[in-house]
Amino acid sequence: MILIISMSKMEDTTDMVMNWLDGLNGDYYRLNGDDFIEKTDIINGQIQFEDFDPEAINIIWNRRWSSSKLINKGNEVYYDALGAQNASALLSSLRRETGVLRSFLNLNLDNKVWTTRPEKMSANKIENLEIAKSCNLSVPEYVITSCKLTLSQFAKRHERIICKPISETPHFTSSIDNNIVESIILYTKGFTVDEIEDIPSSFFKSLFQQEILKEFEIRVFYLCDTCYSMAIFSQNDKQTQLDFRNYNDEKPNRTVPFNLPKEVEYNVKKFCRKAGYTMGSLDLIKSTDGNYYFLEINPIGQFGMVSYPCNYYLEKKLAEHLIGQNEKNKQKRNTKRIV
């Protein structure tokens, strides 16, 4: 059986892959993180799953976990009762509680085959930059500092620099008119040497990189030693020049299928193998000087934006991969029983 670990809502990609699994007669079960937290019991160390046997699992597609809405849905009550500071501490405690539950689930399924191991779901950007360099991929020069003097010295070596989160990009929400909730994302920010003068002498430790003048960006979906690449012509729009996620809905960036040079593709595959990824979405840049730069990888593997424009049918390919792994691992298990 294929186990799909996902969120219960806002998961169109999960739904699409499940549609293909249905069409291809795949044997699967979807376990939503929210449902596990709210409905599943753990009795004396045994997880009481409602309607499936974990012994039947042959492959796990580790898509996502639970939505923060599960914890945050009562925050107004918390704030009214406890005040902002105590409410924040309570919410942090609840997140740690759900984290322990997820860790226990991972432990119980540790001997299973995963598309992405739990410990790889959150990418370490700095570690991956260093692994990429060891695999002969170019990476932008970077510095992590909380000191303005260090930052100024770094900036003077480059015409422009950028600032980006060290870990995953945080998402915030704010309520606006008519009870509409707006999502807020931290985008990549560019700086010149002169603009650094306005920065305080010390600040929270941040990641800065040289800004790479790009010909275009590349999103690569990696699945089991195969690369599916797409070029994103974001450099011609001021809104998307630094960060194509700052989408221009009125005039979207042009996106087309793209073949990585053989050497670059070889190094990308080498990186994924060395870093321990069997799937993921990688961001690269082709610079104006013709070089290819590795930026980062998303281990969850957002691939809808690559699948549709390029007609790669990645949802089908992933479904076929999961079915193949299910049959392969089932045969291994049966062989072990016979022996």
mmCIF file of C-alpha atoms in Angstrom:
data_model
loop_
_atom_site.group_PDB
_atom_site.id
_atom_site.type_symbol
_atom_site.label_atom_id
_atom_site.label_comp_id
_atom_site.label_asym_id
_atom_site.label_seq_id
_atom_site.Cartn_x
_atom_site.Cartn_y
_atom_site.Cartn_z
ATOM 1 C CA MET A 1 0.000 0.000 0.000
ATOM 2 C CA ILE A 2 1.020 3.607 -0.676
ATOM 3 C CA LEU A 3 0.650 5.921 2.321
ATOM 4 C CA ILE A 4 0.166 9.602 1.488
ATOM 5 C CA ILE A 5 0.864 11.984 4.389
ATOM 6 C CA SER A 6 -0.705 15.338 3.538
ATOM 7 C CA MET A 7 -2.726 18.281 4.773
ATOM 8 C CA SER A 8 -6.505 18.069 4.603
ATOM 9 C CA LYS A 9 -7.001 21.317 2.668
ATOM 10 C CA MET A 10 -5.290 23.463 0.045
ATOM 11 C CA GLU A 11 -3.553 20.430 -1.463
ATOM 12 C CA ASP A 12 -4.467 20.423 -5.158
ATOM 13 C CA THR A 13 -1.263 18.553 -6.016
ATOM 14 C CA THR A 14 -2.112 15.721 -3.617
ATOM 15 C CA ASP A 15 -5.603 15.528 -5.103
ATOM 16 C CA MET A 16 -4.237 15.401 -8.655
ATOM 17 C CA VAL A 17 -1.794 12.590 -7.867
ATOM 18 C CA MET A 18 -4.608 10.675 -6.161
ATOM 19 C CA ASN A 19 -6.721 11.049 -9.312
ATOM 20 C CA TRP A 20 -3.931 9.405 -11.296
ATOM 21 C CA LEU A 21 -3.572 6.693 -8.654
ATOM 22 C CA ASP A 22 -7.284 5.983 -9.001
ATOM 23 C CA GLY A 23 -6.990 5.830 -12.790
ATOM 24 C CA LEU A 24 -3.970 3.525 -12.590
ATOM 25 C CA ASN A 25 -5.573 1.292 -9.920
ATOM 26 C CA GLY A 26 -3.020 2.234 -7.284
ATOM 27 C CA ASP A 27 -3.483 0.933 -3.745
ATOM 28 C CA TYR A 28 -3.165 3.934 -1.421
ATOM 29 C CA TYR A 29 -4.352 5.546 1.785
ATOM 30 C CA ARG A 30 -4.280 9.266 2.585
ATOM 31 C CA LEU A 31 -3.424 10.234 6.158
ATOM 32 C CA ASN A 32 -4.031 13.925 6.807
ATOM 33 C CA GLY A 33 -1.948 15.418 9.605
ATOM 34 C CA ASP A 34 -4.956 17.285 10.981
ATOM 35 C CA ASP A 35 -6.944 14.050 11.185
ATOM 36 C CA PHE A 36 -4.061 12.235 12.884
ATOM 37 C CA ILE A 37 -3.827 14.922 15.559
ATOM 38 C CA GLU A 38 -7.565 15.246 16.129
ATOM 39 C CA LYS A 39 -8.831 11.674 15.690
ATOM 40 C CA THR A 40 -6.031 9.127 16.232
ATOM 41 C CA ASP A 41 -5.379 7.609 19.660
ATOM 42 C CA ILE A 42 -2.056 6.342 21.013
ATOM 43 C CA ILE A 43 -2.540 3.636 23.650
ATOM 44 C CA ASN A 44 0.524 2.342 25.498
ATOM 45 C CA GLY A 45 2.770 3.199 22.586
ATOM 46 C CA GLN A 46 0.473 1.755 19.927
ATOM 47 C CA ILE A 47 -1.040 4.107 17.327
ATOM 48 C CA GLN A 48 -4.686 3.195 16.761
ATOM 49 C CA PHE A 49 -5.247 3.890 13.074
ATOM 50 C CA GLU A 50 -8.925 3.979 12.122
ATOM 51 C CA ASP A 51 -9.125 2.016 8.890
ATOM 52 C CA PHE A 52 -5.739 0.808 7.651
ATOM 53 C CA ASP A 53 -2.963 -1.502 8.741
ATOM 54 C CA PRO A 54 0.475 0.189 8.865
ATOM 55 C CA GLU A 55 2.074 -3.217 8.238
ATOM 56 C CA ALA A 56 0.709 -3.029 4.681
ATOM 57 C CA ILE A 57 2.660 0.165 3.857
ATOM 58 C CA ASN A 58 5.317 -0.301 1.159
ATOM 59 C CA ILE A 59 6.068 3.331 0.244
ATOM 60 C CA ILE A 60 5.260 6.677 1.894
ATOM 61 C CA TRP A 61 4.787 9.875 -0.084
ATOM 62 C CA ASN A 62 5.747 12.460 2.528
ATOM 63 C CA ARG A 63 3.889 15.452 1.121
ATOM 64 C CA ARG A 64 3.018 17.716 4.059
ATOM 65 C CA TRP A 65 1.812 17.498 7.630
ATOM 66 C CA SER A 66 -0.908 19.591 9.289
ATOM 67 C CA SER A 67 -2.161 23.092 8.768
ATOM 68 C CA SER A 68 -1.303 25.794 11.291
ATOM 69 C CA LYS A 69 -5.027 26.606 11.282
ATOM 70 C CA LEU A 70 -5.514 23.586 13.524
ATOM 71 C CA ILE A 71 -3.621 25.402 16.274
ATOM 72 C CA ASN A 72 -4.370 29.007 15.383
ATOM 73 C CA LYS A 73 -8.136 28.668 14.990
ATOM 74 C CA GLY A 74 -8.694 29.528 18.657
ATOM 75 C CA ASN A 75 -6.118 32.277 18.996
ATOM 76 C CA GLU A 76 -8.686 35.034 19.507
ATOM 77 C CA VAL A 77 -10.009 33.196 22.575
ATOM 78 C CA TYR A 78 -6.460 32.700 23.836
ATOM 79 C CA TYR A 79 -5.621 36.378 23.452
ATOM 80 C CA ASP A 80 -8.780 37.458 25.248
ATOM 81 C CA ALA A 81 -8.161 35.088 28.148
ATOM 82 C CA LEU A 82 -4.387 35.237 28.513
ATOM 83 C CA GLY A 83 -3.134 38.392 26.870
ATOM 84 C CA ALA A 84 -0.797 38.534 23.902
ATOM 85 C CA GLN A 85 2.422 37.371 25.570
ATOM 86 C CA ASN A 86 0.942 34.336 27.340
ATOM 87 C CA ALA A 87 -1.185 33.441 24.329
ATOM 88 C CA SER A 88 1.921 33.405 22.152
ATOM 89 C CA ALA A 89 3.636 31.058 24.635
ATOM 90 C CA LEU A 90 0.589 28.776 24.638
ATOM 91 C CA LEU A 91 0.475 28.620 20.842
ATOM 92 C CA SER A 92 4.181 27.782 20.756
ATOM 93 C CA SER A 93 3.542 25.016 23.288
ATOM 94 C CA LEU A 94 0.730 23.563 21.173
ATOM 95 C CA ARG A 95 3.018 23.526 18.134
ATOM 96 C CA ARG A 96 5.613 21.612 20.134
ATOM 97 C CA GLU A 97 2.914 19.153 21.222
ATOM 98 C CA THR A 98 1.943 18.425 17.607
ATOM 99 C CA GLY A 99 5.641 18.162 16.751
ATOM 100 C CA VAL A 100 6.054 15.382 19.321
ATOM 101 C CA LEU A 101 3.069 13.548 17.831
ATOM 102 C CA ARG A 102 4.561 13.795 14.351
ATOM 103 C CA SER A 103 7.918 12.562 15.637
ATOM 104 C CA PHE A 104 6.244 9.528 17.212
ATOM 105 C CA LEU A 105 4.458 8.758 13.942
ATOM 106 C CA ASN A 106 7.777 9.025 12.087
ATOM 107 C CA LEU A 107 9.392 6.683 14.599
ATOM 108 C CA ASN A 108 6.648 4.093 14.114
ATOM 109 C CA LEU A 109 7.121 4.243 10.343
ATOM 110 C CA ASP A 110 10.907 4.557 10.409
ATOM 111 C CA ASN A 111 11.514 1.176 8.761
ATOM 112 C CA LYS A 112 9.339 2.065 5.759
ATOM 113 C CA VAL A 113 10.518 3.434 2.415
ATOM 114 C CA TRP A 114 9.851 7.189 2.081
ATOM 115 C CA THR A 115 9.918 9.493 -0.937
ATOM 116 C CA THR A 116 11.440 12.087 1.391
ATOM 117 C CA ARG A 117 12.700 11.074 4.815
ATOM 118 C CA PRO A 118 11.170 13.127 7.670
ATOM 119 C CA GLU A 119 14.556 14.572 8.637
ATOM 120 C CA LYS A 120 14.934 15.899 5.072
ATOM 121 C CA MET A 121 11.591 17.721 4.897
ATOM 122 C CA SER A 122 13.133 20.969 6.101
ATOM 123 C CA ALA A 123 16.141 21.887 3.986
ATOM 124 C CA ASN A 124 19.248 23.386 5.570
ATOM 125 C CA LYS A 125 20.122 26.085 3.031
ATOM 126 C CA ILE A 126 23.676 26.601 4.235
ATOM 127 C CA GLU A 127 24.486 22.899 4.341
ATOM 128 C CA ASN A 128 23.015 22.481 0.857
ATOM 129 C CA LEU A 129 25.049 25.379 -0.538
ATOM 130 C CA GLU A 130 28.207 23.693 0.703
ATOM 131 C CA ILE A 131 27.150 20.294 -0.659
ATOM 132 C CA ALA A 132 26.343 21.934 -4.007
ATOM 133 C CA LYS A 133 29.857 23.417 -4.140
ATOM 134 C CA SER A 134 31.356 19.998 -3.451
ATOM 135 C CA CYS A 135 29.357 18.684 -6.426
ATOM 136 C CA ASN A 136 30.858 21.297 -8.772
ATOM 137 C CA LEU A 137 27.763 23.477 -8.841
ATOM 138 C CA SER A 138 28.375 27.227 -8.721
ATOM 139 C CA VAL A 139 26.738 29.053 -5.813
ATOM 140 C CA PRO A 140 26.584 32.795 -5.091
ATOM 141 C CA GLU A 141 29.101 34.068 -2.548
ATOM 142 C CA TYR A 142 27.381 34.577 0.784
ATOM 143 C CA VAL A 143 27.843 35.815 4.326
ATOM 144 C CA ILE A 144 25.734 35.261 7.446
ATOM 145 C CA THR A 145 26.209 38.082 9.879
ATOM 146 C CA SER A 146 24.617 40.409 12.417
ATOM 147 C CA CYS A 147 27.327 43.062 12.002
ATOM 148 C CA LYS A 148 26.964 46.086 9.725
ATOM 149 C CA LEU A 149 30.744 46.387 9.268
ATOM 150 C CA THR A 150 31.021 42.780 8.034
ATOM 151 C CA LEU A 151 28.062 43.362 5.719
ATOM 152 C CA SER A 152 29.586 46.571 4.344
ATOM 153 C CA GLN A 153 32.870 44.823 3.594
ATOM 154 C CA PHE A 154 30.998 42.026 1.827
ATOM 155 C CA ALA A 155 28.881 44.482 -0.179
ATOM 156 C CA LYS A 156 31.934 46.403 -1.387
ATOM 157 C CA ARG A 157 33.164 43.255 -3.146
ATOM 158 C CA HIS A 158 29.950 43.070 -5.180
ATOM 159 C CA GLU A 159 27.922 45.607 -7.123
ATOM 160 C CA ARG A 160 24.702 44.513 -5.437
ATOM 161 C CA ILE A 161 23.732 42.025 -2.734
ATOM 162 C CA ILE A 162 20.496 40.397 -1.652
ATOM 163 C CA CYS A 163 19.033 39.305 1.688
ATOM 164 C CA LYS A 164 16.907 36.166 2.120
ATOM 165 C CA PRO A 165 15.725 33.936 5.001
ATOM 166 C CA ILE A 166 18.254 31.476 6.404
ATOM 167 C CA SER A 167 15.587 28.812 6.851
ATOM 168 C CA GLU A 168 12.209 28.372 5.156
ATOM 169 C CA THR A 169 10.392 31.487 3.986
ATOM 170 C CA PRO A 170 7.894 32.481 6.693
ATOM 171 C CA HIS A 171 4.278 33.255 5.882
ATOM 172 C CA PHE A 172 2.191 35.772 7.759
ATOM 173 C CA THR A 173 -1.465 36.694 7.584
ATOM 174 C CA SER A 174 -3.265 39.935 8.295
ATOM 175 C CA SER A 175 -6.933 40.783 8.414
ATOM 176 C CA ILE A 176 -8.125 43.561 6.138
ATOM 177 C CA ASP A 177 -11.548 45.000 5.282
ATOM 178 C CA ASN A 178 -14.618 42.751 5.338
ATOM 179 C CA ASN A 179 -12.810 40.050 7.341
ATOM 180 C CA ILE A 180 -10.627 39.117 4.363
ATOM 181 C CA VAL A 181 -7.359 37.466 5.386
ATOM 182 C CA GLU A 182 -4.328 38.481 3.356
ATOM 183 C CA SER A 183 -1.252 36.263 3.074
ATOM 184 C CA ILE A 184 2.116 38.003 3.429
ATOM 185 C CA ILE A 185 5.412 36.518 2.219
ATOM 186 C CA LEU A 186 8.939 37.770 2.800
ATOM 187 C CA TYR A 187 10.490 38.259 -0.635
ATOM 188 C CA THR A 188 14.176 38.516 -1.504
ATOM 189 C CA LYS A 189 15.454 42.059 -0.876
ATOM 190 C CA GLY A 190 18.240 43.765 -2.822
ATOM 191 C CA PHE A 191 20.770 46.276 -1.450
ATOM 192 C CA THR A 192 23.477 48.572 -2.748
ATOM 193 C CA VAL A 193 26.481 49.678 -0.692
ATOM 194 C CA ASP A 194 24.925 53.114 -0.171
ATOM 195 C CA GLU A 195 21.653 51.651 1.114
ATOM 196 C CA ILE A 196 23.506 49.716 3.794
ATOM 197 C CA GLU A 197 24.344 53.029 5.498
ATOM 198 C CA ASP A 198 20.771 53.180 6.787
ATOM 199 C CA ILE A 199 21.035 49.771 8.488
ATOM 200 C CA PRO A 200 21.703 49.654 12.280
ATOM 201 C CA SER A 201 25.202 48.695 13.432
ATOM 202 C CA SER A 202 23.867 45.334 14.634
ATOM 203 C CA PHE A 203 20.781 43.337 13.698
ATOM 204 C CA PHE A 204 19.394 39.802 13.830
ATOM 205 C CA LYS A 205 21.741 37.396 12.066
ATOM 206 C CA SER A 206 20.790 37.283 8.395
ATOM 207 C CA LEU A 207 21.845 35.637 5.148
ATOM 208 C CA PHE A 208 23.273 37.878 2.410
ATOM 209 C CA GLN A 209 24.381 36.776 -1.060
ATOM 210 C CA GLN A 210 25.885 38.448 -4.069
ATOM 211 C CA GLU A 211 23.179 39.319 -6.557
ATOM 212 C CA ILE A 212 23.598 37.269 -9.733
ATOM 213 C CA LEU A 213 22.693 39.125 -12.892
ATOM 214 C CA LYS A 214 20.483 36.595 -14.588
ATOM 215 C CA GLU A 215 19.570 35.694 -18.117
ATOM 216 C CA PHE A 216 16.690 33.630 -16.721
ATOM 217 C CA GLU A 217 15.758 31.424 -13.770
ATOM 218 C CA ILE A 218 15.339 27.656 -13.835
ATOM 219 C CA ARG A 219 13.036 25.488 -11.721
ATOM 220 C CA VAL A 220 14.022 21.827 -11.764
ATOM 221 C CA PHE A 221 11.793 19.065 -10.430
ATOM 222 C CA TYR A 222 13.975 16.095 -9.518
ATOM 223 C CA LEU A 223 12.371 12.673 -9.232
ATOM 224 C CA CYS A 224 14.476 9.529 -8.846
ATOM 225 C CA ASP A 225 17.502 10.642 -10.837
ATOM 226 C CA THR A 226 15.512 12.412 -13.558
ATOM 227 C CA CYS A 227 15.386 16.207 -14.018
ATOM 228 C CA TYR A 228 12.351 18.031 -15.411
ATOM 229 C CA SER A 229 13.379 21.634 -15.992
ATOM 230 C CA MET A 230 11.609 24.882 -16.845
ATOM 231 C CA ALA A 231 13.071 28.290 -17.738
ATOM 232 C CA ILE A 232 11.398 31.313 -16.118
ATOM 233 C CA PHE A 233 11.972 34.644 -17.866
ATOM 234 C CA SER A 234 11.565 36.783 -14.764
ATOM 235 C CA GLN A 235 14.381 39.252 -15.411
ATOM 236 C CA ASN A 236 12.363 41.471 -17.795
ATOM 237 C CA ASP A 237 9.823 42.474 -15.137
ATOM 238 C CA LYS A 238 10.947 44.726 -12.263
ATOM 239 C CA GLN A 239 8.363 43.084 -10.025
ATOM 240 C CA THR A 240 9.902 39.614 -10.472
ATOM 241 C CA GLN A 241 13.561 40.402 -11.161
ATOM 242 C CA LEU A 242 14.807 39.535 -7.686
ATOM 243 C CA ASP A 243 12.163 36.975 -6.744
ATOM 244 C CA PHE A 244 9.845 35.396 -9.300
ATOM 245 C CA ARG A 245 7.469 34.423 -6.456
ATOM 246 C CA ASN A 246 6.463 38.095 -6.393
ATOM 247 C CA TYR A 247 4.120 37.137 -9.200
ATOM 248 C CA ASN A 248 2.777 39.582 -11.733
ATOM 249 C CA ASP A 249 -0.740 38.248 -12.216
ATOM 250 C CA GLU A 250 -1.573 40.802 -14.916
ATOM 251 C CA LYS A 251 1.462 39.892 -17.040
ATOM 252 C CA PRO A 252 2.892 36.547 -15.882
ATOM 253 C CA ASN A 253 6.488 35.574 -16.605
ATOM 254 C CA ARG A 254 7.016 33.478 -19.725
ATOM 255 C CA THR A 255 7.847 29.864 -18.824
ATOM 256 C CA VAL A 256 9.058 27.156 -21.234
ATOM 257 C CA PRO A 257 10.524 23.626 -21.045
ATOM 258 C CA PHE A 258 14.301 23.670 -20.762
ATOM 259 C CA ASN A 259 17.132 21.160 -21.083
ATOM 260 C CA LEU A 260 19.966 21.661 -18.640
ATOM 261 C CA PRO A 261 23.468 21.304 -20.080
ATOM 262 C CA LYS A 262 24.620 17.719 -19.544
ATOM 263 C CA GLU A 263 27.354 18.698 -17.078
ATOM 264 C CA VAL A 264 25.002 20.851 -15.003
ATOM 265 C CA GLU A 265 22.339 18.121 -14.969
ATOM 266 C CA TYR A 266 24.955 15.573 -13.900
ATOM 267 C CA ASN A 267 26.023 17.832 -11.030
ATOM 268 C CA VAL A 268 22.397 18.440 -9.983
ATOM 269 C CA LYS A 269 21.816 14.687 -9.786
ATOM 270 C CA LYS A 270 25.084 14.266 -7.908
ATOM 271 C CA PHE A 271 23.968 16.928 -5.408
ATOM 272 C CA CYS A 272 20.577 15.287 -4.822
ATOM 273 C CA ARG A 273 22.152 11.898 -4.244
ATOM 274 C CA LYS A 274 24.825 13.263 -1.893
ATOM 275 C CA ALA A 275 22.332 15.416 0.045
ATOM 276 C CA GLY A 276 19.908 12.483 0.377
ATOM 277 C CA TYR A 277 16.996 13.697 -1.764
ATOM 278 C CA THR A 278 14.982 11.345 -3.986
ATOM 279 C CA MET A 279 12.674 14.185 -5.014
ATOM 280 C CA GLY A 280 12.552 17.954 -4.727
ATOM 281 C CA SER A 281 12.306 21.257 -6.578
ATOM 282 C CA LEU A 282 15.569 23.108 -7.183
ATOM 283 C CA ASP A 283 16.047 26.775 -8.049
ATOM 284 C CA LEU A 284 18.899 27.724 -10.358
ATOM 285 C CA ILE A 285 19.929 30.827 -12.287
ATOM 286 C CA LYS A 286 21.602 31.115 -15.648
ATOM 287 C CA SER A 287 23.698 34.273 -15.305
ATOM 288 C CA THR A 288 24.433 36.805 -17.997
ATOM 289 C CA ASP A 289 27.986 35.475 -18.169
ATOM 290 C CA GLY A 290 26.653 32.023 -19.103
ATOM 291 C CA ASN A 291 27.262 30.308 -15.749
ATOM 292 C CA TYR A 292 24.654 28.243 -13.890
ATOM 293 C CA TYR A 293 24.164 28.930 -10.169
ATOM 294 C CA PHE A 294 22.459 26.700 -7.618
ATOM 295 C CA LEU A 295 20.264 28.629 -5.156
ATOM 296 C CA GLU A 296 18.307 26.140 -3.037
ATOM 297 C CA ILE A 297 16.055 23.075 -2.978
ATOM 298 C CA ASN A 298 12.514 22.556 -1.688
ATOM 299 C CA PRO A 299 12.417 18.897 -0.545
ATOM 300 C CA ILE A 300 8.602 18.788 -0.575
ATOM 301 C CA GLY A 301 8.818 19.196 -4.327
ATOM 302 C CA GLN A 302 6.413 21.845 -5.542
ATOM 303 C CA PHE A 303 5.981 20.790 -9.168
ATOM 304 C CA GLY A 304 2.559 21.979 -10.364
ATOM 305 C CA MET A 305 4.074 25.176 -11.749
ATOM 306 C CA VAL A 306 6.495 23.053 -13.822
ATOM 307 C CA SER A 307 4.097 20.288 -14.783
ATOM 308 C CA TYR A 308 1.367 22.292 -16.506
ATOM 309 C CA PRO A 309 3.289 24.870 -18.600
ATOM 310 C CA CYS A 310 5.774 22.245 -19.806
ATOM 311 C CA ASN A 311 3.290 19.386 -20.326
ATOM 312 C CA TYR A 312 5.459 17.083 -18.231
ATOM 313 C CA TYR A 313 2.451 15.391 -16.541
ATOM 314 C CA LEU A 314 4.483 15.111 -13.366
ATOM 315 C CA GLU A 315 1.438 14.113 -11.315
ATOM 316 C CA LYS A 316 1.117 11.002 -13.494
ATOM 317 C CA LYS A 317 4.864 10.301 -13.336
ATOM 318 C CA LEU A 318 4.813 10.519 -9.531
ATOM 319 C CA ALA A 319 1.750 8.258 -9.343
ATOM 320 C CA GLU A 320 3.499 5.713 -11.585
ATOM 321 C CA HIS A 321 6.622 5.939 -9.434
ATOM 322 C CA LEU A 322 4.629 5.334 -6.252
ATOM 323 C CA ILE A 323 2.846 2.338 -7.783
ATOM 324 C CA GLY A 324 6.164 0.927 -9.002
ATOM 325 C CA GLN A 325 7.762 1.350 -5.566
ATOM 326 C CA ASN A 326 4.715 -0.209 -3.922
ATOM 327 C CA GLU A 327 4.999 -3.341 -6.068
ATOM 328 C CA LYS A 328 8.781 -3.513 -5.764
ATOM 329 C CA ASN A 329 8.808 -3.239 -1.967
ATOM 330 C CA LYS A 330 5.852 -5.607 -1.651
ATOM 331 C CA GLN A 331 7.818 -8.265 -3.543
ATOM 332 C CA LYS A 332 10.838 -7.681 -1.290
ATOM 333 C CA ARG A 333 8.685 -8.161 1.801
ATOM 334 C CA ASN A 334 7.125 -11.341 0.414
ATOM 335 C CA THR A 335 10.570 -12.700 -0.479
ATOM 336 C CA LYS A 336 11.807 -12.100 3.068
ATOM 337 C CA ARG A 337 8.789 -13.938 4.467
ATOM 338 C CA ILE A 338 9.479 -16.965 2.251
ATOM 339 C CA VAL A 339 13.162 -17.020 3.203
#
